[in-house]
Short mmCIF file of C-alpha atoms and ligand atoms in Angstrom, two decimals:
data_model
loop_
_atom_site.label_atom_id
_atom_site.label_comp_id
_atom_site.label_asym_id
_atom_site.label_seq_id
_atom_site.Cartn_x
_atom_site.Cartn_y
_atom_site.Cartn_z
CA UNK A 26 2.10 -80.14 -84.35
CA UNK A 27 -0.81 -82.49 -84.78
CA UNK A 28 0.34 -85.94 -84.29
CA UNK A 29 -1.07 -88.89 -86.00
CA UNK A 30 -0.15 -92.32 -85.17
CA UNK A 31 -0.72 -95.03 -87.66
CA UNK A 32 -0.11 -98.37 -86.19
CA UNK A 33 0.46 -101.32 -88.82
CA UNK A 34 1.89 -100.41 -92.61
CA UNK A 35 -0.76 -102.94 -94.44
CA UNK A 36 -3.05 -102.97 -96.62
CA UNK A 37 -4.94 -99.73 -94.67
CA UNK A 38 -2.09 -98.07 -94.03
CA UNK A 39 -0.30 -97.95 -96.89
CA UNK A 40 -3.42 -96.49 -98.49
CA UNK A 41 -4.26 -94.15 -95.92
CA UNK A 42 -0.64 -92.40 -96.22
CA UNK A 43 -0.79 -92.90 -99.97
CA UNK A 44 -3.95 -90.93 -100.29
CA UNK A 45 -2.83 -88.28 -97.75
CA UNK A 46 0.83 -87.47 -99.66
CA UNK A 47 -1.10 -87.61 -102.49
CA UNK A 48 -2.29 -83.67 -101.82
CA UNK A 49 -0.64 -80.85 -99.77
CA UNK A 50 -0.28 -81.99 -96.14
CA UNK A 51 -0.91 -79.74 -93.74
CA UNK A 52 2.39 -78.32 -92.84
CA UNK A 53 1.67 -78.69 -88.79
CA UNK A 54 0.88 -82.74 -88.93
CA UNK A 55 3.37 -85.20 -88.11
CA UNK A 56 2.80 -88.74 -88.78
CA UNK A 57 4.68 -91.74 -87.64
CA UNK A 58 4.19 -95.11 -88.92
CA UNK A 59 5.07 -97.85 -86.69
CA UNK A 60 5.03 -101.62 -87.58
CA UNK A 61 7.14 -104.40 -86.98
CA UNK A 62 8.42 -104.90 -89.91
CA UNK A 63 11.34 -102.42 -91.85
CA UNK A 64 8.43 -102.85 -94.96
CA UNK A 65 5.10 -103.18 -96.48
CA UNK A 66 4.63 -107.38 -96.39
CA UNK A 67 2.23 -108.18 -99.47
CA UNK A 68 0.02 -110.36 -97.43
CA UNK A 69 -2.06 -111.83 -100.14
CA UNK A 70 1.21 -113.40 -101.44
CA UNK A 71 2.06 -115.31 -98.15
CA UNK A 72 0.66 -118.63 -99.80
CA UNK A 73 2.87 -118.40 -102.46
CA UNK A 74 5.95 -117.65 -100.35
CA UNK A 75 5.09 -121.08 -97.99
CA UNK A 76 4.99 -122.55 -101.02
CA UNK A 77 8.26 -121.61 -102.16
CA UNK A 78 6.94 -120.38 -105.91
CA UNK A 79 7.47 -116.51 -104.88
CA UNK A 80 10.57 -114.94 -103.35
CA UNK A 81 10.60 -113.22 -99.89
CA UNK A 82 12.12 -109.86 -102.13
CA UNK A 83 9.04 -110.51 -104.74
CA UNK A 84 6.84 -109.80 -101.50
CA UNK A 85 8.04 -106.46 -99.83
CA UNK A 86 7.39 -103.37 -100.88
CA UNK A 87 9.36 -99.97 -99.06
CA UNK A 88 7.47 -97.82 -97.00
CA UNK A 89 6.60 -94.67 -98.39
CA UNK A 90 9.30 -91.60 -97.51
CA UNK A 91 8.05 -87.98 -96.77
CA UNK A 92 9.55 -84.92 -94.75
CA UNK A 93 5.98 -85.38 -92.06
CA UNK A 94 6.67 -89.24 -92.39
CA UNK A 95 8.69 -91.03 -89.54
CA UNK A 96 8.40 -95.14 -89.96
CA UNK A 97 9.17 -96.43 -86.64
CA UNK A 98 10.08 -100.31 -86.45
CA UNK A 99 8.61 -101.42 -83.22
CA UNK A 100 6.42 -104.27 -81.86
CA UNK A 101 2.97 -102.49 -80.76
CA UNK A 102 2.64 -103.59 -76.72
CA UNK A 103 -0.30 -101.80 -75.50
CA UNK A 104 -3.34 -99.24 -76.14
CA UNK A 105 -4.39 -96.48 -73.54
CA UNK A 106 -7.13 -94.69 -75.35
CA UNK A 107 -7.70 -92.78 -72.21
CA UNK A 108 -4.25 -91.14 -72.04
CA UNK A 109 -4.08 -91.14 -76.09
CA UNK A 110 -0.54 -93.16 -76.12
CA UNK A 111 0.58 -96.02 -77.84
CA UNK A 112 2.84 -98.50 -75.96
CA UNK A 113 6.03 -100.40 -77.43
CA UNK A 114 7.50 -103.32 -76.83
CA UNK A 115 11.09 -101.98 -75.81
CA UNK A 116 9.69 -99.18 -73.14
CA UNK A 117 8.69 -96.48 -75.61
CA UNK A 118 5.40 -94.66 -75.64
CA UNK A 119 4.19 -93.07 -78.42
CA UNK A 120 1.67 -90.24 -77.73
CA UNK A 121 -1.19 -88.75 -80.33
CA UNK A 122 -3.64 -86.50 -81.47
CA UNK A 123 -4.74 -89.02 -83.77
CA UNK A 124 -4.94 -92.66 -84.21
CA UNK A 125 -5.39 -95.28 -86.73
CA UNK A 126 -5.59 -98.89 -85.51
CA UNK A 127 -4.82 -101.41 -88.55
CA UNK A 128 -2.90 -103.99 -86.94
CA UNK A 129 -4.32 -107.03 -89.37
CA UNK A 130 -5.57 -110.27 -88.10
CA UNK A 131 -4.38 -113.48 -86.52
CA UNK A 132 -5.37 -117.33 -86.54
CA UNK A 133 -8.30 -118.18 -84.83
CA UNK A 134 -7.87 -121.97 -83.92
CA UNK A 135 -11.43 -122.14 -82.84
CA UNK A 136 -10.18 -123.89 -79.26
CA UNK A 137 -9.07 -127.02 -81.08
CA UNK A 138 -6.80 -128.26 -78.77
CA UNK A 139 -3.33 -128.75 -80.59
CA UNK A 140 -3.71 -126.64 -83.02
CA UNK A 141 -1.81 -123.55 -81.87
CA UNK A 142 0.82 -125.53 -80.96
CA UNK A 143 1.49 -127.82 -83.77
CA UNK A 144 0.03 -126.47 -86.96
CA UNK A 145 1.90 -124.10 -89.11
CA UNK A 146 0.62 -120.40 -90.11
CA UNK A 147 0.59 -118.04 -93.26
CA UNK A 148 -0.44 -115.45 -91.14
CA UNK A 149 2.63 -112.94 -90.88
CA UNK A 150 5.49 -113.01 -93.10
CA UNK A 151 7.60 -114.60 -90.41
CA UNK A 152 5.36 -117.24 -89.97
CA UNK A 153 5.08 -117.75 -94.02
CA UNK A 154 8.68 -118.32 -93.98
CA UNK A 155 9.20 -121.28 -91.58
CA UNK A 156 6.46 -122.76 -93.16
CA UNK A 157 8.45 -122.52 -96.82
CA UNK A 158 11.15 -123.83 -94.64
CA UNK A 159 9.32 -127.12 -93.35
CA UNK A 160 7.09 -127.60 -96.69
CA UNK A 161 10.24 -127.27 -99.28
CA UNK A 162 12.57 -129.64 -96.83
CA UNK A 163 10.19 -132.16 -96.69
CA UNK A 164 10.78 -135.76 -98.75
CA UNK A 165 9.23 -136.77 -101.60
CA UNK A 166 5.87 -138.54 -100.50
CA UNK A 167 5.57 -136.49 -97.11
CA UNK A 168 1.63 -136.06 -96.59
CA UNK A 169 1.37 -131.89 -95.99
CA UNK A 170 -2.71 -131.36 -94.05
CA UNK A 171 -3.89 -128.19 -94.96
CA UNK A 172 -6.94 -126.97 -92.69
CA UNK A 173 -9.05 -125.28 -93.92
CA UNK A 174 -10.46 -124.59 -97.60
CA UNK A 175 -10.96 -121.11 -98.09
CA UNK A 176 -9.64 -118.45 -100.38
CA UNK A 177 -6.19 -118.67 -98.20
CA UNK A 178 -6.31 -122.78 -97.79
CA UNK A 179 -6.96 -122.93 -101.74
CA UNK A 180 -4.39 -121.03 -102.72
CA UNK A 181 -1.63 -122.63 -100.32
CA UNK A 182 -2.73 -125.98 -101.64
CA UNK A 183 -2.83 -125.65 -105.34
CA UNK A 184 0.30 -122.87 -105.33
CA UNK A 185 1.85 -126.06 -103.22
CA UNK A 186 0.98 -128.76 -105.69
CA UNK A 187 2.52 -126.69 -108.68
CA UNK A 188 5.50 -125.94 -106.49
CA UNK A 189 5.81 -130.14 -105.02
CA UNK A 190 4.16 -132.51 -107.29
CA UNK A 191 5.42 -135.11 -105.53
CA UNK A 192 3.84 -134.56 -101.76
CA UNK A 193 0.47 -136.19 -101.04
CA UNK A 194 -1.83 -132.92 -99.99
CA UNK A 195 -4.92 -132.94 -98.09
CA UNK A 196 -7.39 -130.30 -97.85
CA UNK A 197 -9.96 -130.23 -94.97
CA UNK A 198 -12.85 -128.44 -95.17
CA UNK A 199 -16.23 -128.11 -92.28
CA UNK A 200 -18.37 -127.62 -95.65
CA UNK A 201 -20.02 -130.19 -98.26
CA UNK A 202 -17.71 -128.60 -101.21
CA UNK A 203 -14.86 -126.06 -100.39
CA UNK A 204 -15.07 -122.63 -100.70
CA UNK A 205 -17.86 -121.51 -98.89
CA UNK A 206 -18.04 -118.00 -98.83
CA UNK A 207 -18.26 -118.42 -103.06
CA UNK A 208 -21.09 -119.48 -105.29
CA UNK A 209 -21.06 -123.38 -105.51
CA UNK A 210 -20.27 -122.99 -109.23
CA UNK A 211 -16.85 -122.11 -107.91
CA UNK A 212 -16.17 -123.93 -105.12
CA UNK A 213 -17.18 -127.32 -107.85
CA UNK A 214 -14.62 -126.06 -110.20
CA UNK A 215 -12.03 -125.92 -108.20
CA UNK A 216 -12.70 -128.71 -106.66
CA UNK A 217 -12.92 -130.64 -109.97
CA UNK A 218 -9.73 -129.18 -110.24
CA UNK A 219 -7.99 -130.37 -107.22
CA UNK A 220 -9.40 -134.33 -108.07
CA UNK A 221 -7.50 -133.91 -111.12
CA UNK A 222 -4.22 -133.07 -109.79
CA UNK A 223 -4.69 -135.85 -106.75
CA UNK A 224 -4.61 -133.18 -104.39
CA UNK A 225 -7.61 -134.37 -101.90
CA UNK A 226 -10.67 -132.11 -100.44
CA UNK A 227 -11.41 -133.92 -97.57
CA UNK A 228 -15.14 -132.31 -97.19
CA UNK A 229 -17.36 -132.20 -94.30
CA UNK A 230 -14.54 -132.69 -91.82
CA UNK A 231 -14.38 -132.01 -88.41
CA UNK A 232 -10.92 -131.84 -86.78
CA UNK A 233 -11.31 -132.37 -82.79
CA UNK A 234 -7.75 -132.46 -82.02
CA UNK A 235 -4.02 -131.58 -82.77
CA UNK A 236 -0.62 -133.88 -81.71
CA UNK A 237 2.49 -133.20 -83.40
CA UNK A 238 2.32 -134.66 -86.90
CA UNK A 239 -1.28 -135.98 -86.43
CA UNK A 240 -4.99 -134.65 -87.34
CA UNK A 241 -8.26 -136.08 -85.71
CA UNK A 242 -10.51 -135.83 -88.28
CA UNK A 243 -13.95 -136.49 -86.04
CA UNK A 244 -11.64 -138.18 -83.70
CA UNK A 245 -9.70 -140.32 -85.98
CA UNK A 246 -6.06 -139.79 -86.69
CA UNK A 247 -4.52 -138.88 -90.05
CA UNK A 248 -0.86 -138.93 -90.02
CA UNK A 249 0.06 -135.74 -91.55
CA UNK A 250 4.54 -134.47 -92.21
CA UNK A 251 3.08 -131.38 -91.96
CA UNK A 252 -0.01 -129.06 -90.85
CA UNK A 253 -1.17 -125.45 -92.13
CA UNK A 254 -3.70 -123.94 -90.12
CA UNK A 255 -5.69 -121.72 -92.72
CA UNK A 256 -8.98 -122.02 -90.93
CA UNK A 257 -10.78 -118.75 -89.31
CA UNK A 258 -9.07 -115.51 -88.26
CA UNK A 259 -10.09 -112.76 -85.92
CA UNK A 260 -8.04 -109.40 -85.24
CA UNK A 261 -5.07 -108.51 -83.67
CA UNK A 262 -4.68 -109.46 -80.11
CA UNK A 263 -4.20 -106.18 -78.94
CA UNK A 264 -7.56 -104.78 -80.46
CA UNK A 265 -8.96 -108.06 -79.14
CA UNK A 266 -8.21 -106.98 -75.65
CA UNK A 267 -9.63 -103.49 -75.96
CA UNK A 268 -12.47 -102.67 -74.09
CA UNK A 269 -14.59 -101.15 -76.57
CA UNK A 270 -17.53 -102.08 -78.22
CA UNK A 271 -16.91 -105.46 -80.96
CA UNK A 272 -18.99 -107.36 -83.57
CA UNK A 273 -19.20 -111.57 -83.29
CA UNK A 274 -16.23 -111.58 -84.90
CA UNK A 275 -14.38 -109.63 -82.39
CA UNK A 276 -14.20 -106.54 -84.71
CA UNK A 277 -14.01 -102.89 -83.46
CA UNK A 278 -18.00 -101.41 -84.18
CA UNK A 279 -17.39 -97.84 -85.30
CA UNK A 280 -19.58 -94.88 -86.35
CA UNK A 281 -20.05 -93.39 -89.95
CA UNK A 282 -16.36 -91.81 -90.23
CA UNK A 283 -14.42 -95.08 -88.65
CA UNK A 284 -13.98 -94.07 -85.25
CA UNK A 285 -14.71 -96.05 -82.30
CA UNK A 286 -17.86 -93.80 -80.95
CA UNK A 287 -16.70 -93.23 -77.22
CA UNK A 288 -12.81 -91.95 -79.12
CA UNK A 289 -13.53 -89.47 -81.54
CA UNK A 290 -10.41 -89.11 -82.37
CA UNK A 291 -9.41 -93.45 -82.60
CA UNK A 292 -9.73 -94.78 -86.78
CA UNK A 293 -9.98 -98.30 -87.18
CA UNK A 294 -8.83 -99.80 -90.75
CA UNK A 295 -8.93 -103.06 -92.56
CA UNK A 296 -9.14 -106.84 -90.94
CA UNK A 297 -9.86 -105.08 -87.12
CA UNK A 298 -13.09 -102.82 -88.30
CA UNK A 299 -16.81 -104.51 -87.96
CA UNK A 300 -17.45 -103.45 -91.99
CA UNK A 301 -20.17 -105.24 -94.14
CA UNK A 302 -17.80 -107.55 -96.07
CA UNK A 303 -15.41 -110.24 -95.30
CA UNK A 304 -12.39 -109.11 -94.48
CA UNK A 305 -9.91 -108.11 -97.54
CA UNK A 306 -7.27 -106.25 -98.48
CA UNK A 307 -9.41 -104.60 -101.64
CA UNK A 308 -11.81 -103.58 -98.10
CA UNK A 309 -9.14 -102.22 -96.57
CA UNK A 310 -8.20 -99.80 -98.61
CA UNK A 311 -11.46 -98.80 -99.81
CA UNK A 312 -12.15 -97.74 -96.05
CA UNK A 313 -8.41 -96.32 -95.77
CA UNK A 314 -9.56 -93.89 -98.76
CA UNK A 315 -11.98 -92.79 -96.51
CA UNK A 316 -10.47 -92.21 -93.30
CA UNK A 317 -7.75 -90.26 -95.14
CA UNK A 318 -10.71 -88.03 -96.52
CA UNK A 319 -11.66 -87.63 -93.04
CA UNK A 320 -8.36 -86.82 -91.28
CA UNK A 321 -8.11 -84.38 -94.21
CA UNK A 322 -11.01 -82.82 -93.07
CA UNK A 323 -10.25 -82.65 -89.79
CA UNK A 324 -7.02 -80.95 -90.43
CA UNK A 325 -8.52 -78.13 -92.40
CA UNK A 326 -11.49 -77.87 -89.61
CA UNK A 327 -13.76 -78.62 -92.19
CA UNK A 328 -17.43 -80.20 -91.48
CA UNK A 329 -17.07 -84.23 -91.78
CA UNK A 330 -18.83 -85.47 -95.29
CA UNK A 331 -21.51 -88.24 -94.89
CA UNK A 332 -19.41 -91.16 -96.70
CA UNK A 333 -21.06 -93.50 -99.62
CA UNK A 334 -21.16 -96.74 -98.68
CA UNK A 335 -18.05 -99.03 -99.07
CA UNK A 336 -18.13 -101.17 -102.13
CA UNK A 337 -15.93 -103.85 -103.24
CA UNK A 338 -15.36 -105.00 -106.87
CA UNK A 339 -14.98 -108.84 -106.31
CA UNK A 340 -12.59 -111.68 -104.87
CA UNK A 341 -9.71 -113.24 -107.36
CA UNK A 342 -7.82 -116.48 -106.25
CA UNK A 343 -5.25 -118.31 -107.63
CA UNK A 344 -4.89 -122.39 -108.48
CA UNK A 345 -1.18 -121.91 -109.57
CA UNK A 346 0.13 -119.88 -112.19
CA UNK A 347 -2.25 -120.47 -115.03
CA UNK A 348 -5.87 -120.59 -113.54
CA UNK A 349 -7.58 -119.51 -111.14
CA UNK A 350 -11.37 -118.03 -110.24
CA UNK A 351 -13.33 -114.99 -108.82
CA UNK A 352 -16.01 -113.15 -108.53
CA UNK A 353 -15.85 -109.81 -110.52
CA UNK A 354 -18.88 -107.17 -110.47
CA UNK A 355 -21.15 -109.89 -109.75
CA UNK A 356 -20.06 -112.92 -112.02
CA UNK A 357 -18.00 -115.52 -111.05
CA UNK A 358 -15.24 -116.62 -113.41
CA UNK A 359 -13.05 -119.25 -114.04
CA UNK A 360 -9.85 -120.39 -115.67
CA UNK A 361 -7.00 -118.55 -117.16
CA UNK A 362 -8.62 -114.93 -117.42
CA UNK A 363 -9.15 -114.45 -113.48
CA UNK A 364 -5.42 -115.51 -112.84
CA UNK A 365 -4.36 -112.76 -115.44
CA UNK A 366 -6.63 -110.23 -113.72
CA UNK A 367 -4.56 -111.34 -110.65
CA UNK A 368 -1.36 -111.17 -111.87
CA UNK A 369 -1.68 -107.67 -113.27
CA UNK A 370 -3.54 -106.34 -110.27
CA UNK A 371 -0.69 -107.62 -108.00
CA UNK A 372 1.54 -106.07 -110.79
CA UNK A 373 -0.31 -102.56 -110.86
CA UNK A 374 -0.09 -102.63 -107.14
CA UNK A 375 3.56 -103.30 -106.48
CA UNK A 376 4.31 -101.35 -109.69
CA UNK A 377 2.32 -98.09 -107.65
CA UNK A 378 3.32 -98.79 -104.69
CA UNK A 379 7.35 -99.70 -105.04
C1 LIG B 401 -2.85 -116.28 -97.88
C2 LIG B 401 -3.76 -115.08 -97.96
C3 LIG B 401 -4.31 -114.71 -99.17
C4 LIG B 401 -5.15 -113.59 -99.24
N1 LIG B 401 -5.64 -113.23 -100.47
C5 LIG B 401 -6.39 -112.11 -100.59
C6 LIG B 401 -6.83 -111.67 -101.88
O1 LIG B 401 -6.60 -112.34 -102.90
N2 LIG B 401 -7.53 -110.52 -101.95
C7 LIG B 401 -7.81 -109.76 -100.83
O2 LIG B 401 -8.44 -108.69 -100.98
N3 LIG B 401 -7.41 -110.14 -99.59
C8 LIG B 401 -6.71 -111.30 -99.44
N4 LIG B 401 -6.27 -111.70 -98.20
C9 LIG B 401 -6.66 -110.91 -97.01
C10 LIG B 401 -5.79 -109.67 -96.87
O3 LIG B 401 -4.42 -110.02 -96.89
C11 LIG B 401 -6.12 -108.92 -95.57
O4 LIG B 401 -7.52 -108.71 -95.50
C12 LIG B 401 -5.39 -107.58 -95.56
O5 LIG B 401 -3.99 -107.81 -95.44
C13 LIG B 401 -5.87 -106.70 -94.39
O6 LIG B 401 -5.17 -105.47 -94.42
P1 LIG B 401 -4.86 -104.70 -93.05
O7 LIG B 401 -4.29 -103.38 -93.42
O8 LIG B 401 -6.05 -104.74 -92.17
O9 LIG B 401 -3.76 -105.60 -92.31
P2 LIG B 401 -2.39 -106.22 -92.82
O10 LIG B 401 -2.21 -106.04 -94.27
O11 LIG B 401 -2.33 -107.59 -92.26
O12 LIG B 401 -1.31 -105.29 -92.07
C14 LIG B 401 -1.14 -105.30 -90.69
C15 LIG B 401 0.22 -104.72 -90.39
O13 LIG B 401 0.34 -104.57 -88.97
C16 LIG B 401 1.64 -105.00 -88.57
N5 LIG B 401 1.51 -105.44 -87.18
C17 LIG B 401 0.66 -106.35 -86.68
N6 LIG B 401 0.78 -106.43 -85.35
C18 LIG B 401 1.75 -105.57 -85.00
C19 LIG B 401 2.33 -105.19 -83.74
N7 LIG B 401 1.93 -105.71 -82.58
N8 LIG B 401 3.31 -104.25 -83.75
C20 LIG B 401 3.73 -103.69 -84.92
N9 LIG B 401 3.21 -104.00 -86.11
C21 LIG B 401 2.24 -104.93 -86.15
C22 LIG B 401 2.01 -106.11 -89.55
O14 LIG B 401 3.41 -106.26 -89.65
C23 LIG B 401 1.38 -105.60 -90.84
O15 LIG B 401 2.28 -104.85 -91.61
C24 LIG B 401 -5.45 -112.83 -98.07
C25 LIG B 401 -4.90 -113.21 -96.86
C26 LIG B 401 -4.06 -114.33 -96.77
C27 LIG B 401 -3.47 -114.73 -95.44
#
């Protein structure tokens, strides 16, 4: 048999085995899926869960079931490239023919001291769900610091407002308006759109330091109930730790068919590959479509194709339920229509994939 490991049942690797049970599979390939959850976490929902606006069950989605499919729940423990096996937490070792790393990204506190220890994290589904716990059992009035105004910091903070009108929320942000990585038309709406809710962007801020229940904002303290760290990622530990070759952002560099060059026979997918774009989950599986094309190729010991280049439609986020804004094929929208588009691509996806 040819075995093919996937480690991590996201975004990549839901589309990667969706793409390859889509045709014939080769009759001789086994594939196990291992991740450490029993199913498919909807990451891109987590803000809404912390929140407390979406259910935990509104936010799964089953793994996929095939005769060449085993789904193994297991915390990943270790990479040997050299011996091609996968380690596991409880003693097992998984060994393959092929692998695909997609093991998603984690906080990057950006050595802030404190903030590890006493900020709160959307980052897994675990984490998303003591943070509902602390944000929802908080009393009315209770000042919730959100770090970091991104797509991810937005979200939680305007999905947070809708869901507890009555806590004071503070968004910090390092830039002049929030937003950054959008054009400024964007970030100023939703910031005009924060001012009128009292929710306040705290812009051009600087936080040095972390205690329990306080921020230093350029050294001074800001009492705070509670603290969401939404500010940077970078990949998985355990890719972090390999001794390959990795972009600024710690992301694995890989040749044209997503393999790390020196292991020809070691895929890379989503939030842990050096691509052109920001990570995404849209990136993800446009490079999982490809990687499936390649293993398919492989199988059949056909020549590899030279891939097109990746490209990504556009960025939708959320203020709520009823607006939101984006960027789609090139123009950036506001309002009601992008937070449709949202809801029915969240919808189509759940609706394909459940
Ligand atoms: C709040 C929020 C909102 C977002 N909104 C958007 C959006 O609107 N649009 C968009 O395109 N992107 C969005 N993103 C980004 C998007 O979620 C990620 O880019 C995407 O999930 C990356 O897919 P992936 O397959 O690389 O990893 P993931 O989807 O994170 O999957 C990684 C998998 O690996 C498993 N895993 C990790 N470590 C281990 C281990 N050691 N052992 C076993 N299993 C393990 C996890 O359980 C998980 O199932 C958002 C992210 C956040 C946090």
């Amino acid at each position: 048999m040819k075995r093919l490991v996937l480690l991590g049942g996201g975004y990549g690797g839901m589309r990667i085995l969706q793409k390859l049970f889509a045709q014939d599979l080769p009759k001789d390939v086994s594939i196990t899926l291992v991740d450490r959850n029993p199913y498919h976490s909807l990451k891109t929902e987590y803000y809404a869960l912390a929140a407390g606006t979406a259910s935990d069950h509104h936010i799964r989605v089953q793994f996929p079931s095939h005769p060449n499919l085993e789904v193994k729940y297991g915390e990943v423990s270790g990479l040997d490239l050299s011996e091609n096996v996968v380690h596991l937490k409880d003693d097992e070792s998984l060994p393959y023919d092929s692998l695909v790393i997609g093991l998603g990204c984690e906080d990057k506190y950006h050595n802030v001291p404190g903030a590890k220890e006493h900020t709160m994290s959307i980052q897994t589904i675990d984490a998303s769900r003591r943070t509902y716990e602390v944000l929802n059992n908080l009393g009315a009035k209770s000042v919730v610091g959100i770090v970091g105004g991104g797509l991810s910091g937005v979200e939680l903070a305007s999905e947070l407002h809708e869901s507890r009108p009555d806590l004071e929320i503070k968004l910090f942000d390092r830039g002049k308006t929030i937003l950054s990585a959008f054009p400024d038309r964007l970030g100023n709406y939703v910031q005009s759109w924060f001012e009128e809710r009292n929710v306040t962007v705290v812009s051009e801020s600087n936080i040095t330091t972390v205690e329990p229940n306080i921020l230093y904002n350029h050294g001074d303290p800001v009492h705070c109930d509670a603290i969401v760290w939404t500010a940077g990622i970078q990949p998985n530990q355990l890719v972090r730790d390999l001794d390959v070759e990795k972009d600024a952002q710690q992301r694995i560099v890989l040749d044209q068919h997503h393999k790390i060059p020196e292991q020809s026979n070691v895929f890379v997918v989503g939030d842990c590959a050096s691509l052109p774009y920001s990570p995404s989950a849209q990136l993800a599986e446009e490079q999982a479509e490809q990687i499936a094309l390649v293993l398919q190729k492989e199988w059949k010991q056909e020549s590899l194709p030279s891939l097109p280049p990746i490209k990504v439609k556009g960025t939708l986020g959320s203020l709520g339920s009823k607006h939101g804004f984006g960027v789609m094929a090139n123009r950036p929208l506001t309002g009601r229509v992008p937070r449709l588009l949202k809801s029915g691509i969240l919808w189509m996806y759940k609706n394909h994939n459940g």
